[in-house]
Short mmCIF file of C-alpha atoms in Angstrom, two decimals:
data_model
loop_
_atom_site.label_atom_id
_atom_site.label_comp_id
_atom_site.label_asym_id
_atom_site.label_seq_id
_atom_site.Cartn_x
_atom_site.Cartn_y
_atom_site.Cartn_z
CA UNK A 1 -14.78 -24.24 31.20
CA UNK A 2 -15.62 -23.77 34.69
CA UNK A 3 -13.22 -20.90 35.17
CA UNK A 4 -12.72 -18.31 32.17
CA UNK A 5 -9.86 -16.98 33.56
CA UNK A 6 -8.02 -20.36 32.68
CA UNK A 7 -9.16 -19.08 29.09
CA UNK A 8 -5.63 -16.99 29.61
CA UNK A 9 -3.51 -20.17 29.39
CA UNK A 10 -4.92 -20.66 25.90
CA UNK A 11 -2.31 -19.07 23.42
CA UNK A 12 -5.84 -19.12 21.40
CA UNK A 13 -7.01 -16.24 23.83
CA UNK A 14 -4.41 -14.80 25.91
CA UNK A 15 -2.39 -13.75 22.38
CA UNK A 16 -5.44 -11.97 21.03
CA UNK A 17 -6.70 -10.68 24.43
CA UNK A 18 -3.18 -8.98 24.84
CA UNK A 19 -2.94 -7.78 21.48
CA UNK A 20 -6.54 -5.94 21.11
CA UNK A 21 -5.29 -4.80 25.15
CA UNK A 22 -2.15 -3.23 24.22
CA UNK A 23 -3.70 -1.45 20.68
CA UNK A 24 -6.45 0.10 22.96
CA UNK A 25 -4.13 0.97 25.49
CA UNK A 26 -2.17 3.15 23.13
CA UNK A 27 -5.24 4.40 21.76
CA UNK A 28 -6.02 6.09 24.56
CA UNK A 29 -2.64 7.05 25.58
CA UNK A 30 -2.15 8.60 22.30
CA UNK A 31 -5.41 10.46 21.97
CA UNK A 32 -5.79 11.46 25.97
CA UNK A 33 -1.98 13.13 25.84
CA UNK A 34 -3.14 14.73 22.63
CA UNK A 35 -6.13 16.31 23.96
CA UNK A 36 -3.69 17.60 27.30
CA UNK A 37 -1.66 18.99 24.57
CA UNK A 38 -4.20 20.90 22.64
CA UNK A 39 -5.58 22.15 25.60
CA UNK A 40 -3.13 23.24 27.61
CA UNK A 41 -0.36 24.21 25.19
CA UNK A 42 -1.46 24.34 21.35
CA UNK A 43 -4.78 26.33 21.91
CA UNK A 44 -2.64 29.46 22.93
CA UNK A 45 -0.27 28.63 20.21
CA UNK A 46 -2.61 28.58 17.43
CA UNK A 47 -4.55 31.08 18.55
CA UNK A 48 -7.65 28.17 18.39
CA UNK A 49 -10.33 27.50 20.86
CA UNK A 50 -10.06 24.20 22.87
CA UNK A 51 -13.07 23.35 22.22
CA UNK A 52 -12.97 23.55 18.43
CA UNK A 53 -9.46 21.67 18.80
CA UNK A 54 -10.84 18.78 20.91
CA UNK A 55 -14.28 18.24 18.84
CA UNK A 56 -11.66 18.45 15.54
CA UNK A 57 -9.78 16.05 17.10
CA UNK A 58 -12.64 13.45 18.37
CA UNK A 59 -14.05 13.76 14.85
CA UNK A 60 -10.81 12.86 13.02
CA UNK A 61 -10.41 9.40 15.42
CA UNK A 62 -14.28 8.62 14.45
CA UNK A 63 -14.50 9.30 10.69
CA UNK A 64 -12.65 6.45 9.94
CA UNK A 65 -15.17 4.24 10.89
CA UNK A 66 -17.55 5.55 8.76
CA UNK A 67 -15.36 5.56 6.03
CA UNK A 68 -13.52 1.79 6.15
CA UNK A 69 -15.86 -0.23 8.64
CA UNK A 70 -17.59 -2.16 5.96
CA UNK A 71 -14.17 -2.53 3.65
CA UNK A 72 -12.55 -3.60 6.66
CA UNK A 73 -15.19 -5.92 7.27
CA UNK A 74 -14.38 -7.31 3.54
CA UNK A 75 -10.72 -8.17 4.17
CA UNK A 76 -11.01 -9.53 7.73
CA UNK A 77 -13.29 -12.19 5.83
CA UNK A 78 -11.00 -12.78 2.84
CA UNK A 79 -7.62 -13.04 4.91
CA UNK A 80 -5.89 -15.29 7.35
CA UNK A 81 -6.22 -13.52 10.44
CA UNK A 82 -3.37 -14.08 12.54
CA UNK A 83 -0.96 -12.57 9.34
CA UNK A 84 -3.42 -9.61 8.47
CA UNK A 85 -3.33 -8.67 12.50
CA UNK A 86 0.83 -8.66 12.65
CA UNK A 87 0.54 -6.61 9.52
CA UNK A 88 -1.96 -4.20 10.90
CA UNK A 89 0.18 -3.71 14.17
CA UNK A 90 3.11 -3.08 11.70
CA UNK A 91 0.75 -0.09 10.51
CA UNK A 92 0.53 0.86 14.06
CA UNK A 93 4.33 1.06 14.71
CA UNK A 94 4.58 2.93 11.84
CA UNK A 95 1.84 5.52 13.33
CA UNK A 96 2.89 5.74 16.01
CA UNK A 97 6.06 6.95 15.16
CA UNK A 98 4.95 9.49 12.69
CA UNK A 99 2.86 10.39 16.01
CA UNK A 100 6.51 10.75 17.60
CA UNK A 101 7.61 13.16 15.29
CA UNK A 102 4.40 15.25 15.86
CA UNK A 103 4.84 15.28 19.51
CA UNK A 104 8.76 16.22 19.87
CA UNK A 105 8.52 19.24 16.98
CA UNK A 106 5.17 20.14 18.20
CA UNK A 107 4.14 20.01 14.53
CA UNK A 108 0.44 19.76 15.40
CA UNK A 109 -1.00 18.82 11.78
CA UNK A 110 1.00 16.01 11.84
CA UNK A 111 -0.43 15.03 15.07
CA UNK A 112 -4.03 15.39 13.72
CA UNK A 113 -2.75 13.21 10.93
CA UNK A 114 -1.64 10.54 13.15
CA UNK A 115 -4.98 10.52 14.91
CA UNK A 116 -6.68 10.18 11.77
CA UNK A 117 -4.40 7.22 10.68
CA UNK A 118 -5.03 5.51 14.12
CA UNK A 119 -8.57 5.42 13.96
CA UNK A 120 -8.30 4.10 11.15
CA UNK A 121 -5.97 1.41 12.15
CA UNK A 122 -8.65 0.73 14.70
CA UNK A 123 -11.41 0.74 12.20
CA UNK A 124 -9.35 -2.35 10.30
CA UNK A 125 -8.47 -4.16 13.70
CA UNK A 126 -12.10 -4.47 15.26
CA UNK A 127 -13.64 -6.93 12.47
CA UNK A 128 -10.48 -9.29 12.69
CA UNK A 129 -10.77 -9.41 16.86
CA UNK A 130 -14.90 -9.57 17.27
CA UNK A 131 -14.77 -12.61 14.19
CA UNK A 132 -11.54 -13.94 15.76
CA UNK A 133 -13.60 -15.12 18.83
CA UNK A 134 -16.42 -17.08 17.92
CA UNK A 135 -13.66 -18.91 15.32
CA UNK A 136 -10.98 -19.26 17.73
CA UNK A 137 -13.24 -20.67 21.16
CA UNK A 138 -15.52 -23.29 21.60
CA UNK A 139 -19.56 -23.36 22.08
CA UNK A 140 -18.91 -22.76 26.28
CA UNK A 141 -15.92 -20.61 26.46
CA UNK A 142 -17.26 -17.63 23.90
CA UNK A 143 -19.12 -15.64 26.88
CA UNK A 144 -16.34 -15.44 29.02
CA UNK A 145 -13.79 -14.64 26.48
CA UNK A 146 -16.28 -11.82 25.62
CA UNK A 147 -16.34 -10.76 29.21
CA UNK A 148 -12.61 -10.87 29.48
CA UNK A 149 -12.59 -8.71 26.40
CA UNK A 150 -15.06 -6.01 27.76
CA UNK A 151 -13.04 -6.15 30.89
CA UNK A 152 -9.80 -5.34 29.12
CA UNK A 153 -11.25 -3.03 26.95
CA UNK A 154 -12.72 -1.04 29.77
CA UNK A 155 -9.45 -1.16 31.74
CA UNK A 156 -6.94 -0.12 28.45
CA UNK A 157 -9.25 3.08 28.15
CA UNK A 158 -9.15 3.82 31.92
CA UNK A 159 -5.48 2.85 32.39
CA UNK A 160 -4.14 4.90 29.03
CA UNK A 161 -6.12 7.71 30.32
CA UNK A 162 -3.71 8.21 33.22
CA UNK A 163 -0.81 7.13 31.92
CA UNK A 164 -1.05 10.17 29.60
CA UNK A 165 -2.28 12.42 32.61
CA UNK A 166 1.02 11.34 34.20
CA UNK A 167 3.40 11.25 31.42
CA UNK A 168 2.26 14.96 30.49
CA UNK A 169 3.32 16.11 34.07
CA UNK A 170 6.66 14.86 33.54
CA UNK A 171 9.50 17.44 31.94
CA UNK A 172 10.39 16.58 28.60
CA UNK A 173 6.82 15.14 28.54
CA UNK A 174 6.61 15.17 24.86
CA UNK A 175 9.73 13.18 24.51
CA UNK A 176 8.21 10.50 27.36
CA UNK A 177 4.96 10.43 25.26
CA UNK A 178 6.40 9.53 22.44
CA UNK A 179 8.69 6.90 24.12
CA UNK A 180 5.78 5.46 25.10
CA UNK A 181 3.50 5.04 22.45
CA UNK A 182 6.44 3.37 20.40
CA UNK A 183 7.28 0.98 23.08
CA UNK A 184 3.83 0.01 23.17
CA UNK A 185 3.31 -0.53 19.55
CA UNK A 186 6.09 -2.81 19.66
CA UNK A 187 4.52 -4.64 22.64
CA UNK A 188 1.47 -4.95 20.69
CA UNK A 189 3.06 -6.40 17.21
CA UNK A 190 4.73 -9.05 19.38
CA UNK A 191 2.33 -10.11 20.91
CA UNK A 192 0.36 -10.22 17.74
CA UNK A 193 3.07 -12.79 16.57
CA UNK A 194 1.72 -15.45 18.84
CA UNK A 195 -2.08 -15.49 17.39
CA UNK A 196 -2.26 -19.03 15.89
CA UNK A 197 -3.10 -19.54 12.56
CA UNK A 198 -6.82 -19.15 11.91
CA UNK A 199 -8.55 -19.49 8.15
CA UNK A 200 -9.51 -17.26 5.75
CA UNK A 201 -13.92 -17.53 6.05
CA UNK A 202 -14.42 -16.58 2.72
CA UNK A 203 -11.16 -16.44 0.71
CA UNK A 204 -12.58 -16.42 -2.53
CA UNK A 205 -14.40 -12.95 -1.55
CA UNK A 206 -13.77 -10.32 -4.13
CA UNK A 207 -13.53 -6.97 -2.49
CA UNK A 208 -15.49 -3.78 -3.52
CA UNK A 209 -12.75 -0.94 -2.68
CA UNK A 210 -15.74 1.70 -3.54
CA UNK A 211 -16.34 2.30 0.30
CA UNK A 212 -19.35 4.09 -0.30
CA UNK A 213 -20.97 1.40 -2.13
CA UNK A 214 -19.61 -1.14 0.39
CA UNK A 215 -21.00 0.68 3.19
CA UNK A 216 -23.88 0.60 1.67
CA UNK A 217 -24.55 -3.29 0.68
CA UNK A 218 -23.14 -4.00 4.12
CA UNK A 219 -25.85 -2.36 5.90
CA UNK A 220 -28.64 -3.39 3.54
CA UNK A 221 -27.20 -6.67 3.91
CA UNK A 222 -27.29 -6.56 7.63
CA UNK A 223 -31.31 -4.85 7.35
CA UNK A 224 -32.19 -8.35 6.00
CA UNK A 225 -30.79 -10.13 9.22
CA UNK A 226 -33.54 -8.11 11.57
CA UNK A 227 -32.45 -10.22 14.85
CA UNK A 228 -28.89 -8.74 14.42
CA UNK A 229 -29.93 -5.30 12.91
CA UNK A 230 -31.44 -4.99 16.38
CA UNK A 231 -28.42 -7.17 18.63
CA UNK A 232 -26.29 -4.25 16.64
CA UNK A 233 -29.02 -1.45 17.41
CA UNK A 234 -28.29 -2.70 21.16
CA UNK A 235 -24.61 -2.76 20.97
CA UNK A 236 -24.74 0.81 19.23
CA UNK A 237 -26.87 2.52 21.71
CA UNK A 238 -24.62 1.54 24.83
CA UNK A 239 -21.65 3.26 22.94
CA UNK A 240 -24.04 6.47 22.63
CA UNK A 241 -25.35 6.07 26.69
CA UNK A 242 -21.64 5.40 27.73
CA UNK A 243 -20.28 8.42 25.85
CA UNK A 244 -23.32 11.05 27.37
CA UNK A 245 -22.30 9.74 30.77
CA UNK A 246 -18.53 9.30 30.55
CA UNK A 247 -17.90 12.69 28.00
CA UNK A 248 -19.39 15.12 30.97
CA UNK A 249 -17.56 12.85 34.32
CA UNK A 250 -14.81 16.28 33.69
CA UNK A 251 -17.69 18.92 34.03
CA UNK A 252 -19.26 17.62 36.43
CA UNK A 253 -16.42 16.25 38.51
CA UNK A 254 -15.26 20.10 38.64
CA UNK A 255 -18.68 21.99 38.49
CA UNK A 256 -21.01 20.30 40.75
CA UNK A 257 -18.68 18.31 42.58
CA UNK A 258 -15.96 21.04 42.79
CA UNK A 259 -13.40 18.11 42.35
CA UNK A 260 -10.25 18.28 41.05
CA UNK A 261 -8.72 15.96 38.41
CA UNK A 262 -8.17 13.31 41.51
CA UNK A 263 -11.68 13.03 41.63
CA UNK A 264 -12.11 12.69 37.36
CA UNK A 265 -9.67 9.64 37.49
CA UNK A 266 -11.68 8.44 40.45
CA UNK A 267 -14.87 8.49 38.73
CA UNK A 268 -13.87 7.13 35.48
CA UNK A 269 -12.64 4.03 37.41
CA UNK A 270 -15.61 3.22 39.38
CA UNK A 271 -17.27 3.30 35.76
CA UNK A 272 -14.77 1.25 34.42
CA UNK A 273 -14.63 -1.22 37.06
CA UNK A 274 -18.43 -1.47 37.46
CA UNK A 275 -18.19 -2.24 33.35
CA UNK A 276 -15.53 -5.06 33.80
CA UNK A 277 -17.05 -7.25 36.93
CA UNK A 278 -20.53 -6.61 35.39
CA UNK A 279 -18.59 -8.33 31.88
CA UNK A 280 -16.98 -11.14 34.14
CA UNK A 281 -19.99 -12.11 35.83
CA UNK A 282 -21.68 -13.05 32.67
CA UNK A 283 -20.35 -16.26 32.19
CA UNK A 284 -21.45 -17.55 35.87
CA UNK A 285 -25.02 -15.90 35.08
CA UNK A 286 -25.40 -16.99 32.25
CA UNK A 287 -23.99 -20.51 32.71
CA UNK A 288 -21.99 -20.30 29.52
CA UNK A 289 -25.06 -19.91 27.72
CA UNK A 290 -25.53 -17.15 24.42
CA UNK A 291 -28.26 -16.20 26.27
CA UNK A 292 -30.31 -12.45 26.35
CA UNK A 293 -31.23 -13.68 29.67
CA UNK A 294 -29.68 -10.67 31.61
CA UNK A 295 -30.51 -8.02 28.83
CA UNK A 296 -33.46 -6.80 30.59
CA UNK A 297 -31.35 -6.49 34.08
CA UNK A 298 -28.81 -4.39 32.20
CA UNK A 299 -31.52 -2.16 30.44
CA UNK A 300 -33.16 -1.90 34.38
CA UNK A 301 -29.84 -1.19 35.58
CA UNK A 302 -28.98 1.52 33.28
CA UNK A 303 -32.03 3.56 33.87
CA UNK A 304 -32.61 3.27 37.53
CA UNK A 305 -28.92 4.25 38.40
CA UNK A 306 -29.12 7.04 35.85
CA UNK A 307 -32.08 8.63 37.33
CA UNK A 308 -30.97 8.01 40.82
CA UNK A 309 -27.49 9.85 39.54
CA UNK A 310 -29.77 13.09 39.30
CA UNK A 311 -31.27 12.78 42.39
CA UNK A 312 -27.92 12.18 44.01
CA UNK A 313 -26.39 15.19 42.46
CA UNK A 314 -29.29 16.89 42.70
CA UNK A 315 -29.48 16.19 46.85
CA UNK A 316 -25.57 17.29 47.42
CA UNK A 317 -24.38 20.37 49.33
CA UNK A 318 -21.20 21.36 48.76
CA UNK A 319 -19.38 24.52 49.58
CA UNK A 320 -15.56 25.58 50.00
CA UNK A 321 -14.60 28.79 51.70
CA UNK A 322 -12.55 29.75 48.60
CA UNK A 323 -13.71 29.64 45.40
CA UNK A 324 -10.60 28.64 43.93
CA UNK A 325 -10.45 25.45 45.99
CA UNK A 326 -11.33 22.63 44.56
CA UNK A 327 -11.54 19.36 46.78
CA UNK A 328 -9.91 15.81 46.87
CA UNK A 329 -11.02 12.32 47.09
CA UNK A 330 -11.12 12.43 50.48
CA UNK A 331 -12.66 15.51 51.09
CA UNK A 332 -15.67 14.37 49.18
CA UNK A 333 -15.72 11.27 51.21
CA UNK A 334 -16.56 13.25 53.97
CA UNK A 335 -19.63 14.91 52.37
CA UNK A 336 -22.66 13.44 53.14
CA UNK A 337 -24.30 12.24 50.21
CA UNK A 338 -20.68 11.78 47.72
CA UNK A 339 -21.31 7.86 48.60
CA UNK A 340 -24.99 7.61 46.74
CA UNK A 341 -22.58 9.54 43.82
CA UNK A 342 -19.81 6.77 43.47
CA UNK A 343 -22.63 3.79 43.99
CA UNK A 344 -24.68 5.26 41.22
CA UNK A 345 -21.41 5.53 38.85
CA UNK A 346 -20.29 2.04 40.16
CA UNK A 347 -23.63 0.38 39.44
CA UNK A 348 -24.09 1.76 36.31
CA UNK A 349 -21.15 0.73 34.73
CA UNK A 350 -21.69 -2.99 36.52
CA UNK A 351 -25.37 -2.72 34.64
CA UNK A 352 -23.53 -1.94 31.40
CA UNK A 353 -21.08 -4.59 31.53
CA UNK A 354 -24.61 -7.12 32.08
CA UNK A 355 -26.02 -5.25 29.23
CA UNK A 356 -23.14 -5.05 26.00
CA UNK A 357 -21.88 -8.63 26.63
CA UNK A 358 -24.75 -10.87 25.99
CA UNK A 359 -25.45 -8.57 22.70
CA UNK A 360 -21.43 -8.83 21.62
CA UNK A 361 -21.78 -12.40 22.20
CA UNK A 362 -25.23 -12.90 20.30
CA UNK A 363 -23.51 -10.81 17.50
CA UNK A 364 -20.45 -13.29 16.81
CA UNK A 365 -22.67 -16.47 17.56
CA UNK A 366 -25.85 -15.77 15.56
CA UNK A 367 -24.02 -14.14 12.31
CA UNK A 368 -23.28 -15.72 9.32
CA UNK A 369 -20.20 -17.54 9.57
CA UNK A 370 -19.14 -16.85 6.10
CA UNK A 371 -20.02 -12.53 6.85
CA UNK A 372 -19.35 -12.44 10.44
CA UNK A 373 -16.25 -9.65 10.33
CA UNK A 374 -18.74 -7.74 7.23
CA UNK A 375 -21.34 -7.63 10.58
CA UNK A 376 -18.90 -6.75 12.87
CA UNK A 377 -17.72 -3.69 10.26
CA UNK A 378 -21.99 -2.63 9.86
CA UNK A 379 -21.32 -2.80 14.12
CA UNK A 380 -18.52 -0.48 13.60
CA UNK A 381 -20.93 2.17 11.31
CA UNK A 382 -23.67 2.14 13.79
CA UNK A 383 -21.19 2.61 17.00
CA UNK A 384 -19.82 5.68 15.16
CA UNK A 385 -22.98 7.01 13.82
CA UNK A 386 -24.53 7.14 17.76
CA UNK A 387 -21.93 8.16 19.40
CA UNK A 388 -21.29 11.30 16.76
CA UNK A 389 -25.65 11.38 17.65
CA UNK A 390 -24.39 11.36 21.36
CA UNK A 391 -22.14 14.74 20.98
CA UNK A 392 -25.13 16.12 19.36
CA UNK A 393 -27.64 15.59 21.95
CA UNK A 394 -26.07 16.04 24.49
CA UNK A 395 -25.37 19.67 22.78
CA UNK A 396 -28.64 20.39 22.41
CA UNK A 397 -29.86 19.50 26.18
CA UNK A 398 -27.47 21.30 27.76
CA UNK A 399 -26.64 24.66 25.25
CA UNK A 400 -29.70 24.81 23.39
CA UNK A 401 -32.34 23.53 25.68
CA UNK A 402 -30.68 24.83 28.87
CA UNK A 403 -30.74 21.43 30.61
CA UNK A 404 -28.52 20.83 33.42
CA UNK A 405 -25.78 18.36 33.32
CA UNK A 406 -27.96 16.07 36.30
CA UNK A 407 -30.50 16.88 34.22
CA UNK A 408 -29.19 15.08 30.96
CA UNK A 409 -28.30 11.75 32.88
CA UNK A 410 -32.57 11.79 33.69
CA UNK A 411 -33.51 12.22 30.34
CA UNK A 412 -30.80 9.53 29.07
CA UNK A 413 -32.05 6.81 31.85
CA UNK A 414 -35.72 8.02 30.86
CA UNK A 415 -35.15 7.34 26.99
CA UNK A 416 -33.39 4.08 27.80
CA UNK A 417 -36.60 2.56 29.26
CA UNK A 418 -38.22 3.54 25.92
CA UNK A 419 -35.16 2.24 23.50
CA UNK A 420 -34.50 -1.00 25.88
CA UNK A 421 -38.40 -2.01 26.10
CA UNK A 422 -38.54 -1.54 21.77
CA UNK A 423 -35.29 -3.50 21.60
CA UNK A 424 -36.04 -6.25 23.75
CA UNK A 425 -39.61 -6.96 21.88
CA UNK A 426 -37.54 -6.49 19.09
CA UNK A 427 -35.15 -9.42 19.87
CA UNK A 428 -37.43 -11.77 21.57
CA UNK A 429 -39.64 -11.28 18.00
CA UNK A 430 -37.24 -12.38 15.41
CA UNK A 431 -35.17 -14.63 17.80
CA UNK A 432 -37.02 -17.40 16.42
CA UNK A 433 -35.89 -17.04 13.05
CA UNK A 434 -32.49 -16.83 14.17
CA UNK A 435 -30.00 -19.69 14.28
CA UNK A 436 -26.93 -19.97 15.58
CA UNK A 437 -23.50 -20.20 14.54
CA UNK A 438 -21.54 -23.08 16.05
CA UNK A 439 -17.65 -24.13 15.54
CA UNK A 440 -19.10 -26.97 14.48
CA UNK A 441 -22.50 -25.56 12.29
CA UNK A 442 -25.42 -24.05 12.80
CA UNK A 443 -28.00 -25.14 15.06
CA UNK A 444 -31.38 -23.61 16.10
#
């Protein structure tokens, strides 16, 4: 297809595209208006600390995919996906209601309970969507539906983000909040209704509901596949580098760039629209092609515009005459240096999009057919297991090591020469023994 953007005329794509759109739309809305709300009203409330309030509540979204990744994995391989999807954005309306509730009574367990129950819904939705793909498009259209994914996905995150910093300015915010996530669950469920029909893989499959036992003979399973035990390794370690980079763009929008939140929003989409034309642009560079072909430009990427990040940050001179002033978009235009700042954020997102959707691709072509929503769950494990690793290290840098924050993004583009150098040998090593996964079979 020589345009993947004609993909979206394909009730194939444009169903699921809008569906997996709208869920991580109101993911974010939902968990960026609860983190406003912990911070700015139910810390003084309960007497809490924010910070103990926002790390329980980041936890609570993530557990779930260590818990249900490799069960979910199970029944996205037993069932007909286009049912099991309406029935999971059922779940989600329900949710999101019992979110609802939370919000206009302030009853803040509740809210923690909803979170829980939405990662979780999330945890069950990823295997169908990443093993929907390679099913659902031919040989030549699977790296630009992919990129159109990536793009999406980077744009619900960015996009829910301020719709939740705008709907919690309104009055009667809670009540708007709530409004919203409902409407949007709705939105999501229909559009869910349009995802044709598409088979069971394995429908004989008996599942193991013993999720620790699951977890476990997913993961060995996936250690004997070593070409995507490392594609996943890949995919994993750009959700830990995008989370040390993206989790600080608040600190260090206010601290060293003595921005306001203007300039957080600002940032984050630079990053996010660096991630989806990076994604887009696969397809043409590629030439439709599964191909690792731009892997090493997106490892390059990642690094050199991470170091040059510190020396940016480290070069800038800012002062205000009042130290409660903090400045504006266009104030920091006007400061030389701010421009290396935004290029830097820009260009690293652009090298991230070139580096996660080759691997996502590789992932759905090269696994087995018969286990590819099992690999996508083991995907699932991993992503949650580096980016809790991500929260960790990036504690121990800055609080216990005394690092600075431009500091961290050196060390991060430093260790990702050393990770993206082991993983490509990695890849180009057991590529061999790979095949790949074709609509029609599998061919070397």
């Amino acid at each position: 297809m020589s345009n993947q953007f004609q993909l979206f005329k394909r009730r194939r794509f444009s169903a699921m595209f809008f569906t997996q759109f709208l869920g991580a739309f109101n993911d974010n809305i939902f968990k960026q208006a609860l983190i406003l709300v912990l911070t700015y009203t139910a810390a003084s409330k309960l007497g809490v600390e924010v910070s103990i309030l926002n790390n329980l509540a980041a936890m609570l979204f993530i557990l779930p995919y260590f818990l249900f990744s490799a069960l979910a994995g199970q029944i996205a391989d037993k069932y007909e996906k286009s049912k099991l999807t309406q029935f999971i954005k059922l779940l989600e309306l329900v949710i999101m209601a019992v979110a609802a509730v939370g919000f206009v009574f302030e009853w803040y367990a509740l809210l923690f309970v909803a979170l829980f129950l939405m990662g979780t819904h999330s945890t069950f939705f990823g295997p169908i969507k990443y093993a929907y793909l390679p099913q659902a498009m031919k040989e030549d259209e699977l790296v630009g539906a992919n990129g159109l994914f990536q793009m999406g996905t980077s744009l619900a995150i960015l996009v829910g983000m301020i719709v939740a910093g705008i709907l919690t300015q309104l009055s009667q915010s809670l009540y708007w909040i709530s409004a919203t996530v409902l409407v949007v669950a709705v939105l999501g469920y229909l559009a869910a209704r349009y995802i044709p029909n598409m088979p069971a893989m394995q429908p004989d499959l008996k599942i193991n509901w013993n999720i620790i036992t699951t977890s476990l003979a997913t993961v060995r399973y996936l250690y004997s596949l070593p070409f995507l035990f490392f594609i996943i390794l890949g995919n994993s370690w750009f959700w830990f580098y995008g989370a040390t980079f993206l989790t600080q763009v608040p600190e260090f929008s206010k601290v060293i760039l003595l921005g306001d939140e203007s300039v957080v929003i600002f940032l984050l989409t630079l990053f996010s629209v660096g991630v989806s034309i990076g994604s887009v642009l696969c397809k043409t560079l590629t030439k439709n092609k599964v191909s690792l072909r731009l892997l090493p430009f997106g490892i390059a990427g990642l690094s050199i515009f991470a170091i040059d990040l510190y020396f940016s940050l480290s070069g800038l001179d800012i002062n205000v005459n009042n130290d409660t002033t903090l400045l504006g978009i266009g104030d920091l235009f006007n400061i030389s240096g701010s421009w290396r700042v935004f290029a830097d954020l820009f260009l690293l997102g652009f090298s991230g999009g070139l580096y996660i959707v080759p691997l996502y691709a590789s992932m759905q072509a090269y696994a087995p057919k018969s286990h590819r929503a099992r690999i996508v769950g083991a995907n699932n494990i991993f992503n949650a297991i580096f980016m809790v690793t991500s929260a960790i290290f990036a504690i121990v840098i800055l609080n216990v090591l005394g690092f600075t924050l431009p500091q961290l993004f050196l060390v991060t583009g430093l260790l990702n020469i050393v990770f993206g150098a082991f993983l490509y040998i990695k890849l180009n090593k057991h590529i061999k023994h790979a095949v790949i996964q074709t609509n029609d079979g599998i061919a070397p």
